[in-house]
Coordinates of C-alpha atoms in Angstrom, one line a residue:
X391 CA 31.4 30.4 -33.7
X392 CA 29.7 28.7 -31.2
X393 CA 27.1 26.1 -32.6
X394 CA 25.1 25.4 -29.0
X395 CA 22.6 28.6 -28.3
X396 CA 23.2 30.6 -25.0
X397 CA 20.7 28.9 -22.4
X398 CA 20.5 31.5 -19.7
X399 CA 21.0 29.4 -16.1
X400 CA 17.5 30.0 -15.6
X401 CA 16.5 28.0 -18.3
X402 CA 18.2 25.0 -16.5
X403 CA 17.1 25.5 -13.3
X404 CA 13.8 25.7 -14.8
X405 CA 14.0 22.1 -17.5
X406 CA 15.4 20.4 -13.7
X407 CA 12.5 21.6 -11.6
X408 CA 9.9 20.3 -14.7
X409 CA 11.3 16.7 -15.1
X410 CA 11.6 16.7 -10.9
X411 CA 8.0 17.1 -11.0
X412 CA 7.4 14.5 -13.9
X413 CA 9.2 12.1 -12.1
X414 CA 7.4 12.8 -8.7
X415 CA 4.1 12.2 -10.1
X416 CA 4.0 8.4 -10.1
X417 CA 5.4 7.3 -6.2
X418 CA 5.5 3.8 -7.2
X419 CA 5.3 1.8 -10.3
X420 CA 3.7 -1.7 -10.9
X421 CA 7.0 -3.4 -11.1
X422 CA 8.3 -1.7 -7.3
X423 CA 5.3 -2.3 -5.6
X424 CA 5.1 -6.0 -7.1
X425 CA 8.8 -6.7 -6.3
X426 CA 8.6 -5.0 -2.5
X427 CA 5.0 -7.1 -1.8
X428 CA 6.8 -10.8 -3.0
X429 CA 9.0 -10.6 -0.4
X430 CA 6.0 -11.5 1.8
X431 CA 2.9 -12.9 -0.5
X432 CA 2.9 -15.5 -3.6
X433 CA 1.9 -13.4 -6.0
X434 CA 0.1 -14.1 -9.5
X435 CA -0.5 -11.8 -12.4
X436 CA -2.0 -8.0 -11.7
X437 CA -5.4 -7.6 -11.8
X438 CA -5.5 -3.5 -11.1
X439 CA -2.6 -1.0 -10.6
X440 CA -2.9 2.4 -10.9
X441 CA -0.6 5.0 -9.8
X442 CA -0.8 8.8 -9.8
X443 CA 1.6 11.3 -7.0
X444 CA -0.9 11.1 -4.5
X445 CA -2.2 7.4 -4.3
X446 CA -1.4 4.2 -5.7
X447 CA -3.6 1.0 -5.9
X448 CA -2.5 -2.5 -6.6
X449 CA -4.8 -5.5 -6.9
X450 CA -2.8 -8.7 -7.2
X451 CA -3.9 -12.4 -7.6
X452 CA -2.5 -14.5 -4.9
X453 CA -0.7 -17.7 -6.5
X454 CA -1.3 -18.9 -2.7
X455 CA -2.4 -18.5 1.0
X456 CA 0.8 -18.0 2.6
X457 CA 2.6 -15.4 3.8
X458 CA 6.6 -15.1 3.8
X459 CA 8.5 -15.0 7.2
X460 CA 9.9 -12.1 6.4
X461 CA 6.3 -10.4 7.0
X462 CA 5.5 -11.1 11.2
X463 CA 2.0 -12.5 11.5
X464 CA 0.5 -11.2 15.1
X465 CA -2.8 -12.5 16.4
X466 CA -3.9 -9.3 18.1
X467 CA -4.2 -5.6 18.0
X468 CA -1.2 -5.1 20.8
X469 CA 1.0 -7.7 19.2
X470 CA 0.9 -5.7 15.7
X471 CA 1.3 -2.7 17.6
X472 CA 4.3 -4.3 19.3
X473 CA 6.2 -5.9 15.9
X474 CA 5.7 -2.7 13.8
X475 CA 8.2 -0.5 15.6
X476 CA 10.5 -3.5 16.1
X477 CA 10.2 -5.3 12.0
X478 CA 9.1 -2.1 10.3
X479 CA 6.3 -4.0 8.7
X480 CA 3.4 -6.6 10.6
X481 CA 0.3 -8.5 9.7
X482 CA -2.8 -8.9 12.0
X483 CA -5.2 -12.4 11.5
X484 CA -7.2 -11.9 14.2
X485 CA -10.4 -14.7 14.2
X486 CA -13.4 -13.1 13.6
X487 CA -12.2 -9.6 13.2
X488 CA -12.4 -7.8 9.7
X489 CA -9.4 -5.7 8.6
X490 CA -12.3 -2.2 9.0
X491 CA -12.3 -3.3 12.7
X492 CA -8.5 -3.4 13.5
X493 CA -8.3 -0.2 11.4
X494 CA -10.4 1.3 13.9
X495 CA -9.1 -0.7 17.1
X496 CA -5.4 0.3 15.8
X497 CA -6.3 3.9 15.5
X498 CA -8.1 3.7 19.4
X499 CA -4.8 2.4 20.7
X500 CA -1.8 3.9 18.5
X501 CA -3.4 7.2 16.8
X502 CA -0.5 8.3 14.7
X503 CA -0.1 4.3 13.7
X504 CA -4.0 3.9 13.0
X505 CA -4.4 6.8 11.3
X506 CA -1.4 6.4 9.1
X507 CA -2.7 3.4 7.5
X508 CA -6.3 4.5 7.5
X509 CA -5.6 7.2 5.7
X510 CA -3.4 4.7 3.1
X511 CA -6.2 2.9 2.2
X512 CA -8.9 5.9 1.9
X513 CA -6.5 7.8 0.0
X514 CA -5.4 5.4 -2.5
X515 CA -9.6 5.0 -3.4
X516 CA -8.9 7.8 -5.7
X517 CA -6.5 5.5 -7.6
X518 CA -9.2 2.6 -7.8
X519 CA -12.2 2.6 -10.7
X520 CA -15.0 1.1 -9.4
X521 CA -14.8 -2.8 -9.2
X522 CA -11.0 -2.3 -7.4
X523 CA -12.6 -0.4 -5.1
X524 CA -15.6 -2.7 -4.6
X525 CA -13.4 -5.5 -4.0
X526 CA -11.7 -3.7 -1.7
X527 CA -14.5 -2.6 0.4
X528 CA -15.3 -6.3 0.3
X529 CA -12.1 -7.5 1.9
X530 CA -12.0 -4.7 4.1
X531 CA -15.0 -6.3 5.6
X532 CA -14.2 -9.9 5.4
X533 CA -13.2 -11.5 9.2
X534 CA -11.2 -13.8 7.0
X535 CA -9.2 -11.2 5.6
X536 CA -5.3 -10.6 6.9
X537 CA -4.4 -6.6 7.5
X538 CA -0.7 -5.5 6.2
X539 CA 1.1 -2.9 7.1
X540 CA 4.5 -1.7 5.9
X541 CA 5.6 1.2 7.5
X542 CA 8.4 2.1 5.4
X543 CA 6.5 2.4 2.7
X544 CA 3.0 3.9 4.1
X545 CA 1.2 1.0 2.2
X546 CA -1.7 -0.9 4.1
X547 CA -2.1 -4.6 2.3
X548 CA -5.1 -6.7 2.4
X549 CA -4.9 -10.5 1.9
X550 CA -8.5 -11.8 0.8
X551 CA -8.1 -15.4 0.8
X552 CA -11.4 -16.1 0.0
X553 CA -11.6 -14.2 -3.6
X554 CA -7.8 -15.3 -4.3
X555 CA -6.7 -11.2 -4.1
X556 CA -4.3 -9.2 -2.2
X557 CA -4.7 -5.6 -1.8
X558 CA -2.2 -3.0 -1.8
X559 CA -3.2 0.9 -0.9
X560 CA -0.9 3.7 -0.6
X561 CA -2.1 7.4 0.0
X562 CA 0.1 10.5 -0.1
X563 CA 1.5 9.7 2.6

């Protein structure tokens, strides 16, 4: 006598195609997305993460200003449009110009580029309650704020030196 019960195929196919989607529904977790961003930034505690399949949103406290060497810091527009192809990943401290502006001057020069890592950071507002996404908005605005971009990963970073806070926004993408 057999003591397992016949499981048509089906039934497999079926059980691996639920826990596929299980898994999928969470693209990163806290401790990737912590581990992949302090490769570049000092990082302190979490202040916000929240991840779903279609967005993930990381606030982080920064435990200082600087930013590792492994992340190229470029002074204009064309510069981070030339280091992204070449490093995979780029930041942009432009004097005087918000991180909303270079999204849009990015988007003017490289569309596909731009519009990738607009589309990061408006995305993964679905994944932020209110006060992330406040904050947010705020750096986004701030000229003293540095725009990320990993292009491995899709995920548009933030560094708001001001309020102590990095960003870190992934859409669908």
């Amino acid at each position: 006598m057999n003591p397992l019960p016949h499981i048509p195929l089906s039934g497999f196919v079926l059980a691996g195609g639920v826990l596929a989607l299980l898994t999928a529904c969470v693209r990163e977790d806290e401790a990737a997305m912590r581990a992949r961003l302090e490769q570049w930034f000092a990082l302190g505690e979490t202040a916000y993460f929240q991840a779903r399949g279609d967005c993930v949103a990381g606030v982080f406290r920064l435990a200082g200003p600087d930013v590792g060497a492994a992340m190229p810091v470029t002074g204009s527009v064309p510069e981070m449009l030339w280091a992204l192809p070449r490093q995979g990943r780029a930041a942009l401290q432009a004097d005087g110009m918000a991180p909303d502006a270079a999204l849009v001057e990015l988007a003017n020069e490289a569309r596909p580029t731009g519009m990738a890592m607009r589309r990061a950071g408006l995305e993964a507002r679905s994944c932020m309650d209110d006060g992330a996404e406040g904050a947010f908005r705020r750096a986004l605005l701030s000229p003293d704020a540095l725009l990320a971009y990993d292009s491995e990963s899709g995920t548009v970073m933030v560094m708001d030196t001001r309020r102590d806070l990095l960003f870190a926004a992934m859409g669908e993408g």
